[in-house]
Coordinates of C-alpha atoms (C1' of nucleotides) in Angstrom, one line a residue:
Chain A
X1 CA 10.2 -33.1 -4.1
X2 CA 10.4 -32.8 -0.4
X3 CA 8.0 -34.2 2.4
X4 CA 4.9 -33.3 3.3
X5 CA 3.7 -32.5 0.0
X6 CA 0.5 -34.4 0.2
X7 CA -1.1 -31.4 2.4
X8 CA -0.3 -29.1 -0.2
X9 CA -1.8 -31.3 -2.8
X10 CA -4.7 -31.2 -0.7
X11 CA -5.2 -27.5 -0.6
X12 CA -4.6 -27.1 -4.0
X13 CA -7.5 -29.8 -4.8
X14 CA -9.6 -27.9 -2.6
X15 CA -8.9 -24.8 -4.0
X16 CA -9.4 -26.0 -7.4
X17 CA -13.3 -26.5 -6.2
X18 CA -13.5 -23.7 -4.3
X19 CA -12.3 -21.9 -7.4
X20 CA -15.5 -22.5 -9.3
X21 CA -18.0 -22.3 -6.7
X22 CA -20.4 -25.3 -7.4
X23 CA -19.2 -26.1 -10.5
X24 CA -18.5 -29.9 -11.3
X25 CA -15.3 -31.2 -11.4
X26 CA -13.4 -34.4 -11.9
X27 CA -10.3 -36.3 -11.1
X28 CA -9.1 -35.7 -14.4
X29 CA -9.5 -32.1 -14.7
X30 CA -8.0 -31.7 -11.1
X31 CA -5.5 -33.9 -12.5
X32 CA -4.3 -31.6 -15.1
X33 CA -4.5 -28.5 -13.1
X34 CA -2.2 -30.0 -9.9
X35 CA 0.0 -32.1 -13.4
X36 CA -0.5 -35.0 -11.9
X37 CA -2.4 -38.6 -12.7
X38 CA -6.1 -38.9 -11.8
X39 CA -5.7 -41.8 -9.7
X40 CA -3.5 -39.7 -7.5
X41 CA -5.9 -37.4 -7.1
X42 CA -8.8 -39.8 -6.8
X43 CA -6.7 -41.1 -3.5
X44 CA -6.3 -37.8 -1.9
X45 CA -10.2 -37.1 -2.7
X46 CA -11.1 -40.4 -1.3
X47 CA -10.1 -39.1 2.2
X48 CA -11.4 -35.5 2.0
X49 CA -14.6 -36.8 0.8
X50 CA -14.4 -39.8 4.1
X51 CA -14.0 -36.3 6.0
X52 CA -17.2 -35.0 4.6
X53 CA -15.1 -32.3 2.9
X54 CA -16.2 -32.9 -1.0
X55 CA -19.1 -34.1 -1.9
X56 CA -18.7 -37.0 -4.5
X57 CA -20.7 -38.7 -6.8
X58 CA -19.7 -42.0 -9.1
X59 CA -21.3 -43.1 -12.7
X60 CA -21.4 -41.4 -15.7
X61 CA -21.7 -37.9 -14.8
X62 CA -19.5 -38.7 -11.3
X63 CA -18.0 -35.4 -10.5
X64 CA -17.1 -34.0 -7.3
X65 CA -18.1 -30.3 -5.5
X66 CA -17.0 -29.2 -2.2
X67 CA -19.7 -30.0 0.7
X68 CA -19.4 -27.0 2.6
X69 CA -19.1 -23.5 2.1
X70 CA -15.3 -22.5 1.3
X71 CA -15.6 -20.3 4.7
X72 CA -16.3 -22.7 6.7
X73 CA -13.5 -25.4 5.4
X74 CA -10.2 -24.6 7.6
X75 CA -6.4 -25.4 6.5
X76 CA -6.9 -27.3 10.1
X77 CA -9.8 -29.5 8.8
X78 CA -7.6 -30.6 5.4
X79 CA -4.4 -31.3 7.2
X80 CA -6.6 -34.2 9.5
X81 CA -8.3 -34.6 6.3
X82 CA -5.6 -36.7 5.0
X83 CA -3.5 -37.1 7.9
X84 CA -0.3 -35.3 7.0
X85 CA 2.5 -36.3 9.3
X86 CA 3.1 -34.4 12.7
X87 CA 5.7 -31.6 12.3
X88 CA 7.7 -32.7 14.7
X89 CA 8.1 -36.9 15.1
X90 CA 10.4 -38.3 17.8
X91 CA 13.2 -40.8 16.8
X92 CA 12.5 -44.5 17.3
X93 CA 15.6 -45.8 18.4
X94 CA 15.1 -48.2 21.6
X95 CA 15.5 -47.1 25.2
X96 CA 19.1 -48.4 26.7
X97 CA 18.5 -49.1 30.1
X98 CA 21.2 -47.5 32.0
X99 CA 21.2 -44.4 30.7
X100 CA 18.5 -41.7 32.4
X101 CA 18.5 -39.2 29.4
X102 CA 18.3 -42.4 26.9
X103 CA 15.3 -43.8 29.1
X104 CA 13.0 -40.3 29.7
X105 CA 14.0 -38.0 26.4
X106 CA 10.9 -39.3 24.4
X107 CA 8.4 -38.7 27.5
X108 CA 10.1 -35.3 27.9
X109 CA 10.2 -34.8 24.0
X110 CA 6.4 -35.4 23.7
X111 CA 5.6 -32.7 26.2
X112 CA 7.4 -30.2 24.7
X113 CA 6.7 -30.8 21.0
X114 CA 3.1 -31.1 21.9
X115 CA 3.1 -26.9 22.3
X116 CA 4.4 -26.7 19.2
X117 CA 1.7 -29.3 17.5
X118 CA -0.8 -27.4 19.1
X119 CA 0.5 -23.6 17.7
X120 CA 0.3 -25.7 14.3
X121 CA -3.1 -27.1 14.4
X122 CA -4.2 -23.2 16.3
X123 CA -2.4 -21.7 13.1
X124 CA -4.2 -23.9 10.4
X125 CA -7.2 -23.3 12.6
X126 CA -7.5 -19.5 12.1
X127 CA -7.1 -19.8 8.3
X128 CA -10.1 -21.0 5.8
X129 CA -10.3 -21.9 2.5
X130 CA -12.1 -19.0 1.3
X131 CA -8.7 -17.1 1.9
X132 CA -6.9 -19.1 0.0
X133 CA -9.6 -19.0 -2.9
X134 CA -9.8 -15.6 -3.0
X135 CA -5.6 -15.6 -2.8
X136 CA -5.6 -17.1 -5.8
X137 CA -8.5 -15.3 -7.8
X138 CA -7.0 -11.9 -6.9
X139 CA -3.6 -12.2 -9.0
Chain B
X1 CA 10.9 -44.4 11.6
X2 CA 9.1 -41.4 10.6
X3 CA 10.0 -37.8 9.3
X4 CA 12.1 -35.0 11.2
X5 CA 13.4 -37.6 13.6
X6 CA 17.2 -35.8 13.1
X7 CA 15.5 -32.5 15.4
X8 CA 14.7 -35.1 18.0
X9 CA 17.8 -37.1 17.9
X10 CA 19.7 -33.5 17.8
X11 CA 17.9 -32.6 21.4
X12 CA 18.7 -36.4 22.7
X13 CA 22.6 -35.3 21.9
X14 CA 22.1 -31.8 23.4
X15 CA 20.1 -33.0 26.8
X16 CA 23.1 -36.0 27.0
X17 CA 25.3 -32.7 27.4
X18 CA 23.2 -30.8 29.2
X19 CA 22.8 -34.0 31.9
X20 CA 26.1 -34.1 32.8
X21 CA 26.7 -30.4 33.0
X22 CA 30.5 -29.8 31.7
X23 CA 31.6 -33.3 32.1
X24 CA 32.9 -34.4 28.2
X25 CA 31.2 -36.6 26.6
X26 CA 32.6 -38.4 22.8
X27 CA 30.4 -39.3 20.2
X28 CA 30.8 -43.1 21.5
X29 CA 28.9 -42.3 24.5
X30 CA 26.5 -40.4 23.1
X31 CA 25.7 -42.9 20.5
X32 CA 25.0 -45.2 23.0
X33 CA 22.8 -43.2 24.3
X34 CA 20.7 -42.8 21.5
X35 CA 21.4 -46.2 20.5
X36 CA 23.2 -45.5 16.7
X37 CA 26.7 -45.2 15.7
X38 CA 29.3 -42.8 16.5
X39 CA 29.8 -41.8 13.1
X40 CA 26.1 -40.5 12.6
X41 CA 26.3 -38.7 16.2
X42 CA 29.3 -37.3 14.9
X43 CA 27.8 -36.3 11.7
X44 CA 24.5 -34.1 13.9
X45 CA 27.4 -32.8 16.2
X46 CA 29.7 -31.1 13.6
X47 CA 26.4 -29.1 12.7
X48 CA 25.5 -28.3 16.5
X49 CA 29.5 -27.4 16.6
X50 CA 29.3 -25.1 13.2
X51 CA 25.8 -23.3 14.9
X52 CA 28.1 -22.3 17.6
X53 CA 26.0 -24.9 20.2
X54 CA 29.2 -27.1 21.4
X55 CA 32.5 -27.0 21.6
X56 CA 33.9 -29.8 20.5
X57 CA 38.0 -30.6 20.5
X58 CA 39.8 -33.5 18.1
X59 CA 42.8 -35.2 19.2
X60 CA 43.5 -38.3 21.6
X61 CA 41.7 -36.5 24.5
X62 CA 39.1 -35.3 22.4
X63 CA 35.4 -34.8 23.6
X64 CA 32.2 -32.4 23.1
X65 CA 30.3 -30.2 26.0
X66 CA 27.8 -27.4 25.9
X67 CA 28.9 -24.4 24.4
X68 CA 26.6 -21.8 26.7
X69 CA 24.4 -22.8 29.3
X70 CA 21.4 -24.9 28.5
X71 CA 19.4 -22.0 29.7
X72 CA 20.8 -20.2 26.7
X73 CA 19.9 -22.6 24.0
X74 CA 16.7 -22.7 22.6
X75 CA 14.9 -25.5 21.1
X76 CA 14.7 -23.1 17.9
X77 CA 18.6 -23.0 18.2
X78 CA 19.0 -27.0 17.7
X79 CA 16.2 -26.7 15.1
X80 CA 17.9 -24.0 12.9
X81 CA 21.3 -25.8 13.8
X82 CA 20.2 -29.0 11.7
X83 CA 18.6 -27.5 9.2
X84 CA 15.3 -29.6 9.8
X85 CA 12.5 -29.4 7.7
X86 CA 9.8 -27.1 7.8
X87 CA 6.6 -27.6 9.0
X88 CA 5.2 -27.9 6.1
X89 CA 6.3 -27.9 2.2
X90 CA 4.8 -27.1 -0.7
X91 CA 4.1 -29.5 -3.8
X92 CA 7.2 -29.1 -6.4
X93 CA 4.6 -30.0 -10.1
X94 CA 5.1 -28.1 -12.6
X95 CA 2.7 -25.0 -13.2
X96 CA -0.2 -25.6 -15.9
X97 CA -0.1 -22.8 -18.0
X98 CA -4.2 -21.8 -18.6
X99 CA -4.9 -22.8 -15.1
X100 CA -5.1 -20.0 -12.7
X101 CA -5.2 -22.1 -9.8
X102 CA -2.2 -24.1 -11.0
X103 CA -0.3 -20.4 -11.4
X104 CA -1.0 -19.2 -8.3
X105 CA -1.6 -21.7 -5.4
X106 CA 1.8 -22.0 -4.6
X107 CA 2.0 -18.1 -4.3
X108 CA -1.0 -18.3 -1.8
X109 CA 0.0 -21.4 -0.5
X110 CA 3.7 -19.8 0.5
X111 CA 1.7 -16.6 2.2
X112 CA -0.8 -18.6 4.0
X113 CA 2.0 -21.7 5.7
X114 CA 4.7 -18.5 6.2
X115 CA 2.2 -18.1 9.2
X116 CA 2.1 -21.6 10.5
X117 CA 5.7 -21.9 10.8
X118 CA 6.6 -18.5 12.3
X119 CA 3.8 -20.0 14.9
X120 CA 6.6 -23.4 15.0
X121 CA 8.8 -21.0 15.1
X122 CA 7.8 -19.2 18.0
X123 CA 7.1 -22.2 20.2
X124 CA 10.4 -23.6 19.9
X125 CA 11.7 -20.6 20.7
X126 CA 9.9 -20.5 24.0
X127 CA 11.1 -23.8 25.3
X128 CA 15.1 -24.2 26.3
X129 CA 17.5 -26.9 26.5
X130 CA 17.6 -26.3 30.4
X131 CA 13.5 -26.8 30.5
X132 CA 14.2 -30.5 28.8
X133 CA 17.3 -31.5 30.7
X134 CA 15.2 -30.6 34.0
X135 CA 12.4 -32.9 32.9
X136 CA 14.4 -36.0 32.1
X137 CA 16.1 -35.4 35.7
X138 CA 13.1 -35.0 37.8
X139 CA 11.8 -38.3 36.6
Chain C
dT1 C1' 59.0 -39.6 18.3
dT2 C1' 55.4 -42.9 18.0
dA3 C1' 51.1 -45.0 19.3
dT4 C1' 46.7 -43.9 20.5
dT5 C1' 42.2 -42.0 20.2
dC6 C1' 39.5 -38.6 19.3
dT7 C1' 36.7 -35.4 15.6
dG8 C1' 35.3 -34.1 10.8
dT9 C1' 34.3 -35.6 6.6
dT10 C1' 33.3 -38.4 2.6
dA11 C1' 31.5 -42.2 0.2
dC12 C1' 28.7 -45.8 0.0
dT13 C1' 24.7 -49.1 1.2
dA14 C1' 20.3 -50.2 3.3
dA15 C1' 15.9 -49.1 4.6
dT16 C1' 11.8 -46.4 4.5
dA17 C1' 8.5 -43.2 2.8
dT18 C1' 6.4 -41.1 -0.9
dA19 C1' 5.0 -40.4 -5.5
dG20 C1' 3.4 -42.3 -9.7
dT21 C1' 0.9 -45.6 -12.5
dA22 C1' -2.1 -49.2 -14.1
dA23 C1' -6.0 -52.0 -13.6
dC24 C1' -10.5 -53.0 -12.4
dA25 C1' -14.9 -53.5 -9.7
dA26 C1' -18.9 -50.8 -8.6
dT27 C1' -21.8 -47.2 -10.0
dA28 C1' -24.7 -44.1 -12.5
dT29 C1' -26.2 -42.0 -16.9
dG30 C1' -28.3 -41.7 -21.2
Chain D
dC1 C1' -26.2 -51.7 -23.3
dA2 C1' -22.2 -48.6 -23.9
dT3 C1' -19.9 -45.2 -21.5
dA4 C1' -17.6 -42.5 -18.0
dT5 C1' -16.9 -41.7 -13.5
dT6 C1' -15.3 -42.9 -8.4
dG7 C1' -13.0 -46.0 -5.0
dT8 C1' -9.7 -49.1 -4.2
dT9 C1' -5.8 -52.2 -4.7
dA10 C1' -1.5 -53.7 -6.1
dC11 C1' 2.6 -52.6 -7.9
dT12 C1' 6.8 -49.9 -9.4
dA13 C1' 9.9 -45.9 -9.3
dT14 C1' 12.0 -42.3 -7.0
dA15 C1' 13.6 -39.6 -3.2
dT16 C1' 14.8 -39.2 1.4
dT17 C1' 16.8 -40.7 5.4
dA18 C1' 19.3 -43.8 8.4
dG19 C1' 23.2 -46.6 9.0
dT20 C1' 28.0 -47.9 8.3
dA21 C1' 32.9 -47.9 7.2
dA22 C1' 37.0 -45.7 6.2
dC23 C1' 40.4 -42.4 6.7
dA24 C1' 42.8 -37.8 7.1
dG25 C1' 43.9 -34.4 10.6
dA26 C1' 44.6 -33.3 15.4
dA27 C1' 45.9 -33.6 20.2
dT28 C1' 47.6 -36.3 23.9
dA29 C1' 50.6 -39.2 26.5
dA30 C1' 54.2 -42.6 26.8

DNA sequence: TTATTCTGTTACTAATATAGTAACAATATG
DNA sequence: CATATTGTTACTATATTAGTAACAGAATAA
């Protein structure tokens, strides 16, 4: 499996609730549909639901339900959700003093890759969860 | 260190050549510039010099420079050059048969993220070499 | 020709990040 | 009180990435 996977894990848990509107669900039976173990799951819901994304209760009858309406949830609001990684990171090597590219290339780095973080978070902005829900119930 | 630092240490190597515009430079130097060994420089250049970016030449006398202008090069250039990740990836499990969400998020999950990273995509084509090289000088 | 000093590549090790699992306290239900 | 859930922690396993060393091939210069 490659990086950033635990977005798409995310989405997927969120379209699992979105799928049935409402309708109860648990770790377990998210478990089974993503084929993963609950307590993986419960991890990933633990932040969505810190996000005031899912709506969770514990005991007996614990189940969890999305807390807003599927249209109103954005890819945007999952991806800060559980803090998936920058798509760009800059290398962490130490600054050697005499050199001038060595000394500014991370200060210039961050300026630039900071357009293209923004036309990542604008993109995951403009698309809800809705469309993915209905994506999936239309095949 | 983080994720997708090989992008930024593949624009460290570029602006290095694009400092000094034309002057060689060997993988020693550069690696001291970054601050890692020759061999892994050597390892991001041969890519940089397969993508057509440098020109690189073996023997005693043997060095690397630019292989257009640094107006000419892209920061989608380096980023297609090193094969670096994409923005985002999608889960690898295993589909769970009776589940429709399970069958089909990754379908919807492929349409939806094709969109975020032509939006990646775009910006790093919008921003050159030259741009970056220009920034670490002006400081 | 011979010594030198580069690149290009491979093979390997070390470090880091991520996924996966188990265990259990806290909680609510019936 | 028995049960079934979340939330959290601690730990292990796996995969990815960084780092290093070694060496063949190539070009230069003595």
């Amino acid at each position: 499996m490659s990086n950033n996977t635990q977005f798409s894990i995310a989405v997927h848990i969120m379209t699992g609730l979105g799928y049935k509107d409402g309708a109860d669900m648990t770790s377990s039976s998210l478990a089974r549909s993503v084929n993963t173990c609950p307590s993986f799951v419960r991890r990933v819901l633990s932040k969505l639901s810190k996000a005031g994304l899912v709506h969770t209760t514990t005991g007996k009858a614990g189940a969890c339900t999305l807390a807003k309406k599927a249209s109103e949830i954005s890819l945007f609001d999952i991806y800060e959700a559980v803090d998936a990684p920058k798509a760009f990171s800059i290398h962490g090597y130490d600054v050697q003093k005499p050199c001038p590219v060595s000394c500014n290339i991370k200060a210039a780095l961050e300026r630039v890759l900071e357009k293209t973080q923004l036309s990542v978070e604008e993109s995951l902005k403009s698309i809800t969860l809705e469309e993915v829900v209905s994506d999936v119930k239309s095949v």
